[in-house]
XYZ file of C-alpha atoms in Angstrom:
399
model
C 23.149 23.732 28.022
C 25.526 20.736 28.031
C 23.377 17.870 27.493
C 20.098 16.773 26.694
C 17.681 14.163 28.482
C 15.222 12.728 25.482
C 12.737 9.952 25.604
C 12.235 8.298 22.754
C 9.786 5.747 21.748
C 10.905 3.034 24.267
C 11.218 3.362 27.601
C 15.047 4.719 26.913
C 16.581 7.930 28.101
C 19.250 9.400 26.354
C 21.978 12.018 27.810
C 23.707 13.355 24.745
C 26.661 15.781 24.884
C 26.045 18.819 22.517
C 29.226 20.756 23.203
C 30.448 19.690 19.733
C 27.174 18.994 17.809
C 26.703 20.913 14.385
C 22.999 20.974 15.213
C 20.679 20.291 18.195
C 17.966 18.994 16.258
C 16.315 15.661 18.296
C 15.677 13.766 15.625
C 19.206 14.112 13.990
C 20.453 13.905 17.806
C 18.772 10.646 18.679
C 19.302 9.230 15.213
C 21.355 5.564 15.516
C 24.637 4.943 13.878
C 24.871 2.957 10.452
C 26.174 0.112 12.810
C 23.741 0.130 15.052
C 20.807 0.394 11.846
C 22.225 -2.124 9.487
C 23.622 -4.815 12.493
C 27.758 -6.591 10.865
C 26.981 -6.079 7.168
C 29.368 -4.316 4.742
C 28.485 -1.056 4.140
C 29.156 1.243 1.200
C 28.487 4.954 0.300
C 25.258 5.141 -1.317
C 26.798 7.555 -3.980
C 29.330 4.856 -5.082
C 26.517 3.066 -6.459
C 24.618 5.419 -8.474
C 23.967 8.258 -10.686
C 21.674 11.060 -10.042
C 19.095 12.520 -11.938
C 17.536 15.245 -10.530
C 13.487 17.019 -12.002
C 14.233 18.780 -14.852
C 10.849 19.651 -16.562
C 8.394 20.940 -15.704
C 5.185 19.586 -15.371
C 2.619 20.579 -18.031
C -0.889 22.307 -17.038
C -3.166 19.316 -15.835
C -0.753 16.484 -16.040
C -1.309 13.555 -14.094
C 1.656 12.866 -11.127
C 2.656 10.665 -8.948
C 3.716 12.144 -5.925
C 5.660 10.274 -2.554
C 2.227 10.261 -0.940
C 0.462 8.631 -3.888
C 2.472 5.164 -3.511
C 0.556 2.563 -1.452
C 2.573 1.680 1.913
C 0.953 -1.520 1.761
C 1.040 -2.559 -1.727
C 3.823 -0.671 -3.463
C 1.520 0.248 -6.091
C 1.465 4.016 -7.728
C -1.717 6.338 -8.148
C -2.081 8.978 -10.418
C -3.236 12.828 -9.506
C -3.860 15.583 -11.534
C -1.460 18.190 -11.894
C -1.782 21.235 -9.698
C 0.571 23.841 -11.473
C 3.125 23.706 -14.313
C 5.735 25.098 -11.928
C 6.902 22.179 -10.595
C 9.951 20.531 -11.559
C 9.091 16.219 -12.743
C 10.756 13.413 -13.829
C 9.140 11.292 -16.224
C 9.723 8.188 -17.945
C 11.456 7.455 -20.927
C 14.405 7.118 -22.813
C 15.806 10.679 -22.958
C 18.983 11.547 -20.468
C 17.159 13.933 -18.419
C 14.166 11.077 -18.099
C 13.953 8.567 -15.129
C 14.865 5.332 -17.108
C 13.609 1.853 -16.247
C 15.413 0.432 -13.470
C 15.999 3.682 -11.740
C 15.008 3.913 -8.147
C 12.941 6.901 -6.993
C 13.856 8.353 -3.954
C 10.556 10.603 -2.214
C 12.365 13.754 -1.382
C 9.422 14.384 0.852
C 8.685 11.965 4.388
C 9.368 8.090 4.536
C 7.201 6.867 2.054
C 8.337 3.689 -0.062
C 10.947 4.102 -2.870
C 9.638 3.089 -6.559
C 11.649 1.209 -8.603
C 10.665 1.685 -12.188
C 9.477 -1.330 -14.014
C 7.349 -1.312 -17.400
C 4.367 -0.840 -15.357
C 5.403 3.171 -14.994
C 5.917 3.427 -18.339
C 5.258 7.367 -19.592
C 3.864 8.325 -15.793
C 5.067 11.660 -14.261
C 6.746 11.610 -11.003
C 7.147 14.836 -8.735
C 8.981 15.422 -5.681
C 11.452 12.503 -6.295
C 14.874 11.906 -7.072
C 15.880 9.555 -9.210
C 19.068 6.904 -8.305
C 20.722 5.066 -11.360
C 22.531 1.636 -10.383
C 25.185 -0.088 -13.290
C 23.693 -3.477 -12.411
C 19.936 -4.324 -12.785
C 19.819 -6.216 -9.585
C 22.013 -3.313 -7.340
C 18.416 -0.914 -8.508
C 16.623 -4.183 -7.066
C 18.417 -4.242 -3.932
C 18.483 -0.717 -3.190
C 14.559 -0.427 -4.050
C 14.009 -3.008 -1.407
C 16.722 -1.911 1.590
C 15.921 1.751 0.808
C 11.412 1.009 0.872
C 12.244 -1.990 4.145
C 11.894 -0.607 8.126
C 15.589 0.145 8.149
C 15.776 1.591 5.174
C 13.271 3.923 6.042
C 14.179 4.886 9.477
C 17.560 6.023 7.907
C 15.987 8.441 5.658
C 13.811 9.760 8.737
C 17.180 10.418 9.986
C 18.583 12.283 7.132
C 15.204 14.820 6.907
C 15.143 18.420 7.577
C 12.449 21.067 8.313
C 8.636 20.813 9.302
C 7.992 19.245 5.615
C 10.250 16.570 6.120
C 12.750 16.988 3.430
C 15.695 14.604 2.312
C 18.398 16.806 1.282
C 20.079 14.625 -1.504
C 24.019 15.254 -0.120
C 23.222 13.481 3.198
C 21.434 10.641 1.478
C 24.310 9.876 -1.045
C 26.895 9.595 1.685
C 24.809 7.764 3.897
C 26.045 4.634 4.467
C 23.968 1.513 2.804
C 24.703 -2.628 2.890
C 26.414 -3.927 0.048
C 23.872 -5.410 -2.592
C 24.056 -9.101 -2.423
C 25.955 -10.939 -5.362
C 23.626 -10.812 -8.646
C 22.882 -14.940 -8.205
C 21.449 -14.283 -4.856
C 18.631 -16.567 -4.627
C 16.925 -13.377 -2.080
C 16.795 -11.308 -5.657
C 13.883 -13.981 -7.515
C 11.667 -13.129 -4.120
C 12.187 -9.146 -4.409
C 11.812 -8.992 -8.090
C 8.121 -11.315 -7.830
C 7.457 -8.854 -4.989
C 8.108 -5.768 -7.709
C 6.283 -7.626 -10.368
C 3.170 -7.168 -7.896
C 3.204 -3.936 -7.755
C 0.641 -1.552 -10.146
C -0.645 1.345 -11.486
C -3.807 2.856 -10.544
C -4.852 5.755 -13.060
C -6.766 8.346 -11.136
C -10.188 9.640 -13.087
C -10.230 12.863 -11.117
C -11.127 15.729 -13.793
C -11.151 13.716 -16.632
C -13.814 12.999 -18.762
C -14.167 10.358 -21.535
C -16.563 8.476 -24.436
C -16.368 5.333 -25.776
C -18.499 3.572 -28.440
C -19.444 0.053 -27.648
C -22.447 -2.735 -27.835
C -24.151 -2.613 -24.450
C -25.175 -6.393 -23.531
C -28.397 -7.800 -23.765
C -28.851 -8.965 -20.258
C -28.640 -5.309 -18.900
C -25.361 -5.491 -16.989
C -24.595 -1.902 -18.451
C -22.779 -0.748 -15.122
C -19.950 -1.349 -15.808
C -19.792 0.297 -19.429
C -21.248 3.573 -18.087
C -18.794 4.421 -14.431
C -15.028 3.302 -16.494
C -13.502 3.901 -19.372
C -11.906 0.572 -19.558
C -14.438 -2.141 -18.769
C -12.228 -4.785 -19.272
C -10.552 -4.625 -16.085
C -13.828 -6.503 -14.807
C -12.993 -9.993 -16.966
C -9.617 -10.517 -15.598
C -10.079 -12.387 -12.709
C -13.400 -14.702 -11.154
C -16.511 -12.467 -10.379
C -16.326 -13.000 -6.272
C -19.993 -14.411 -6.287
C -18.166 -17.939 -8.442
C -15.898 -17.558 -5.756
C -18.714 -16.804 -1.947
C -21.717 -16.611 -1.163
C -22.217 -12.979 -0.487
C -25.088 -11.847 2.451
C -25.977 -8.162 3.484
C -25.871 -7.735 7.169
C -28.859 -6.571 9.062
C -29.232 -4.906 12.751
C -30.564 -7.948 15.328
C -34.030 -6.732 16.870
C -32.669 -6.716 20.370
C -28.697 -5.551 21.082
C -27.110 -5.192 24.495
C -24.275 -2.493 25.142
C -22.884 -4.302 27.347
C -21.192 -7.929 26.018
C -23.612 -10.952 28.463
C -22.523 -14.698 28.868
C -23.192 -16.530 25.187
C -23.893 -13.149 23.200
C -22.569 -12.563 19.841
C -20.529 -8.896 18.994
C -22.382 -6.978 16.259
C -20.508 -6.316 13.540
C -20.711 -2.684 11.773
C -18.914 0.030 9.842
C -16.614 0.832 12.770
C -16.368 -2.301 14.026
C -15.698 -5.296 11.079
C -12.503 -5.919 12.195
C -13.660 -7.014 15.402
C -12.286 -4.168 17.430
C -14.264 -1.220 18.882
C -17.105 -3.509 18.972
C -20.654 -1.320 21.088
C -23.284 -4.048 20.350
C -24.069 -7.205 21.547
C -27.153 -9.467 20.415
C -28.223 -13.419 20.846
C -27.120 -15.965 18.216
C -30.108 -16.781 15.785
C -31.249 -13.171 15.793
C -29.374 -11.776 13.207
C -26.750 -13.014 10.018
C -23.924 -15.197 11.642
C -20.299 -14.596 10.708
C -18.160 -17.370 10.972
C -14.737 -17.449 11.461
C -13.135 -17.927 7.824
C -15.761 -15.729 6.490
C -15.165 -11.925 5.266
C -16.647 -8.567 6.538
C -16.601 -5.698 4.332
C -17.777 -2.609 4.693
C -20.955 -1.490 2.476
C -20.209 2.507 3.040
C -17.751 4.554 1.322
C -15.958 4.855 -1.797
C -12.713 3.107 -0.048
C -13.687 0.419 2.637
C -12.098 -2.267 4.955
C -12.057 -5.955 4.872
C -11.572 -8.167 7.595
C -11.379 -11.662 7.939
C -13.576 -12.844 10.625
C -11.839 -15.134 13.625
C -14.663 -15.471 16.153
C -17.975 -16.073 15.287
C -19.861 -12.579 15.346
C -23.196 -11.279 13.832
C -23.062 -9.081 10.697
C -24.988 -5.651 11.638
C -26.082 -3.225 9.139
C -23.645 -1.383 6.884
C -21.629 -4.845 6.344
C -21.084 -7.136 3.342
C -20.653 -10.789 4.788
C -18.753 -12.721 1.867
C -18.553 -16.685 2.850
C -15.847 -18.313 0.826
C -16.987 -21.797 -0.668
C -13.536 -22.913 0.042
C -13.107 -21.971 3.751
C -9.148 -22.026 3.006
C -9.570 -19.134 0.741
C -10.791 -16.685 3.413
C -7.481 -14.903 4.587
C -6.877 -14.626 0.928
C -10.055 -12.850 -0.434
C -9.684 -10.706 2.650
C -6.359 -9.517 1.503
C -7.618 -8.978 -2.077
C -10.289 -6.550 -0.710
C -8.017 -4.575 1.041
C -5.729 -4.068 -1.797
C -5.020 -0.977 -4.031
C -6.200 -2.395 -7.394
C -9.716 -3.877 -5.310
C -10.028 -0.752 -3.849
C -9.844 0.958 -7.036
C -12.491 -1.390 -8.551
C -14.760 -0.891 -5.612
C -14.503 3.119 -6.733
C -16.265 2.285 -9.309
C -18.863 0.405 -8.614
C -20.249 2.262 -5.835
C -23.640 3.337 -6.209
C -25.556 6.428 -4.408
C -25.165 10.213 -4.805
C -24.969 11.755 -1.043
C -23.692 8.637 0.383
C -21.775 6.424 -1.547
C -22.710 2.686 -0.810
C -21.190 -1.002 -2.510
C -24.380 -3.412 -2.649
C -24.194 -6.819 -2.770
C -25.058 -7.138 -6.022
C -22.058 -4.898 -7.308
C -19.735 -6.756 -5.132
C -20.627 -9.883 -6.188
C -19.628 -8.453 -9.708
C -15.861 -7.839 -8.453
C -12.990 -9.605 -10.359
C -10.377 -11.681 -8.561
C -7.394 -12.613 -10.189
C -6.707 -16.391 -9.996
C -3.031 -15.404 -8.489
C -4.595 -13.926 -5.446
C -6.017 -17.323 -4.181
C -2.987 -19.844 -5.915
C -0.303 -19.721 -3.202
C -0.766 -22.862 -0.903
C -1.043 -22.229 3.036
C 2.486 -23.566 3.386
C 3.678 -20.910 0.874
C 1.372 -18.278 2.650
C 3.229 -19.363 5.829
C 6.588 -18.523 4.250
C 6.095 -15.274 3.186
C 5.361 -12.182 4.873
C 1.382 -11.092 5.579
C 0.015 -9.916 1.932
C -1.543 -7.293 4.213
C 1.607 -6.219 6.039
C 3.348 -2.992 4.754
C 6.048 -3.282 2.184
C 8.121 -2.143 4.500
C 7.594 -5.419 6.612
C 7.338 -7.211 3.577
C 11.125 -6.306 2.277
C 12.158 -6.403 6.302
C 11.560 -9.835 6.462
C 12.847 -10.586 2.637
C 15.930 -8.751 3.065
C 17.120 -9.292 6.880
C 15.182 -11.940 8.475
């Protein structure tokens, strides 16, 4: 066989010669060129800007890690696990040589997920299955954290992987050619390192138990004392009900399945983002969603938030959460979606067999005041708070 006929995502078809190729693996075969990835920019070795440092402990019997699929793709926030086996070869954080130190960038050595550039937010965490890349400079880690974690950065290291797991073999990543990191008084650098400062930790309470002492309040608002072991994640921020009105949706008496001239979509579980909508029903016959208003979804420990942009009616199994400033809508509904809400929402589900978010216990939910400061000019500016990081950093670094 002399060549090879591929489609690949777009409609292009590509006739390769493999009478010299080293391997005849497609993805390696249909891989693009450095030029063609990173466009006119200068390009360096990625070795000639770092040091490696490899696992070298192993991870103790029940520690908590943070593997490549535990960092949000969306958020660029880190969760912790337990640890499966004290086999495994970590890096953790700290000041010892063999440590990851901060302002290393972790490399997954496992899929595409995004990079992690160690801040004092992963202070003391474990990581597992990642490789850690040392920069001189403080704002080279910066700029390789962002090209690296951005749509290009990651469709190199899809290029580099090997095997059914998707491995990145570390001697094909360090000669892989990378852009040049922008001079250190870049003005690009302020916008990646507030887009860092975002980013969290989410400690995961699976197999752990805990006890606290502490004065339960007189009012009987004891929730959240008994489901976390740190409370005082619920005072930093506005409860959402200072913030919306908050309605539970109910199932109209009469719903069409097919949509009729003036009829409102029904709103559920499946369907709060407007998509995949089965029900129809007359206005006035059930709770109206407007557009600016919020749809979340009452089932599940982890659930979706949508902002509303036609008017719709909100069926059963959906929160309906009506910002008192209508401008705040796209905002709240980026909130809900993210990691730490998410994590929040975890615990203050209610129900054994199913577990369900009430409007009561949503209406309890902390906001931080960043998450509705940036003006709608600034909102314009930047990339969707919902968009991946990927996106996010694509449009930082190369738009």
């Amino acid at each position: 066989m002399a060549a090879l006929a591929a489609e690949v995502s777009s409609p292009v078809t590509a006739v390769l010669n493999l009478r010299e190729r080293a391997t005849w693996d497609v993805t390696a075969l249909l891989a693009p060129t450095p030029d063609e990835l990173w466009g006119q920019q200068p390009l360096v070795p990625l070795g000639a800007l770092v040091q490696v440092r490899t696992p070298r402990n192993e991870a103790k019997e029940d520690e908590p890690v943070v593997g490549p699929g535990s960092v949000d793709t969306v958020t660029g926030d880190v969760r912790t696990r337990r640890g499966r086996g004290a086999y495994r070869l970590v890096l953790r954080v700290g000041s010892t040589d063999a440590a990851a130190h901060l302002g290393d960038v972790l490399v997954p050595q496992l899929g595409d997920g995004p990079c992690v550039l160690i801040g004092e937010q992963h202070r003391a965490l474990t990581f597992v299955n990642f490789v850690a890349l040392r920069p001189e400079q403080p704002t080279t880690g910066l700029w390789l954290w962002a090209a690296l974690s951005s749509a290009r950065g990651r469709a190199l290291r899809r290029t580099l992987t090997v095997g059914t797991t998707g491995r990145l073999p570390l001697t094909a990543l360090l000669n892989t050619p990378v852009p040049v990191p922008l001079p250190p008084a870049d003005p690009c650098y302020a916008q990646l390192s507030a887009l860092h400062a975002r980013t969290s930790v989410a400690v995961s309470s699976e197999g752990r138990s805990w006890w606290r002492v502490t004065t339960l309040p007189v009012d009987g608002q004891w929730h959240r004392y008994l489901v976390t072991p740190t409370p005082e994640v619920f005072n930093d921020g506005v409860p959402l009900k200072e913030l919306a009105t908050i309605i539970a949706g109910r199932n109209p008496p009469g719903v069409f399945e097919q949509p009729r001239p003036g009829a409102l979509p029904v709103l559920n579980g499946r369907s709060v983002d407007g998509n995949k909508v089965q029900r129809w029903a007359e206005p006035g016959t059930g709770v109206v969603a407007e557009p600016g208003d919020v749809a979340v979804v009452e089932v599940g420990v982890r659930g979706r938030a949508a902002l509303v942009t036609q008017s719709a009616i909100a069926g059963t199994g959906v929160l309906l959460v009506k910002p008192h400033d209508r401008s705040h809508g796209e905002a709240l509904a980026a909130y809900l979606r993210s990691e730490p809400a998410q994590t929040l929402r975890g615990t203050l589900i209610t129900g054994g067999v199913i577990p369900r978010l009430s409007r009561s216990t949503l209406a309890q939910l902390p906001v931080p005041h960043d998450a509705l400061s940036a003006s709608g000019d600034a909102h314009a500016q930047q990339p969707s708070p919902h968009a991946p990081l990927s996106e996010k950093l694509e449009q930082l670094l190369w738009s």
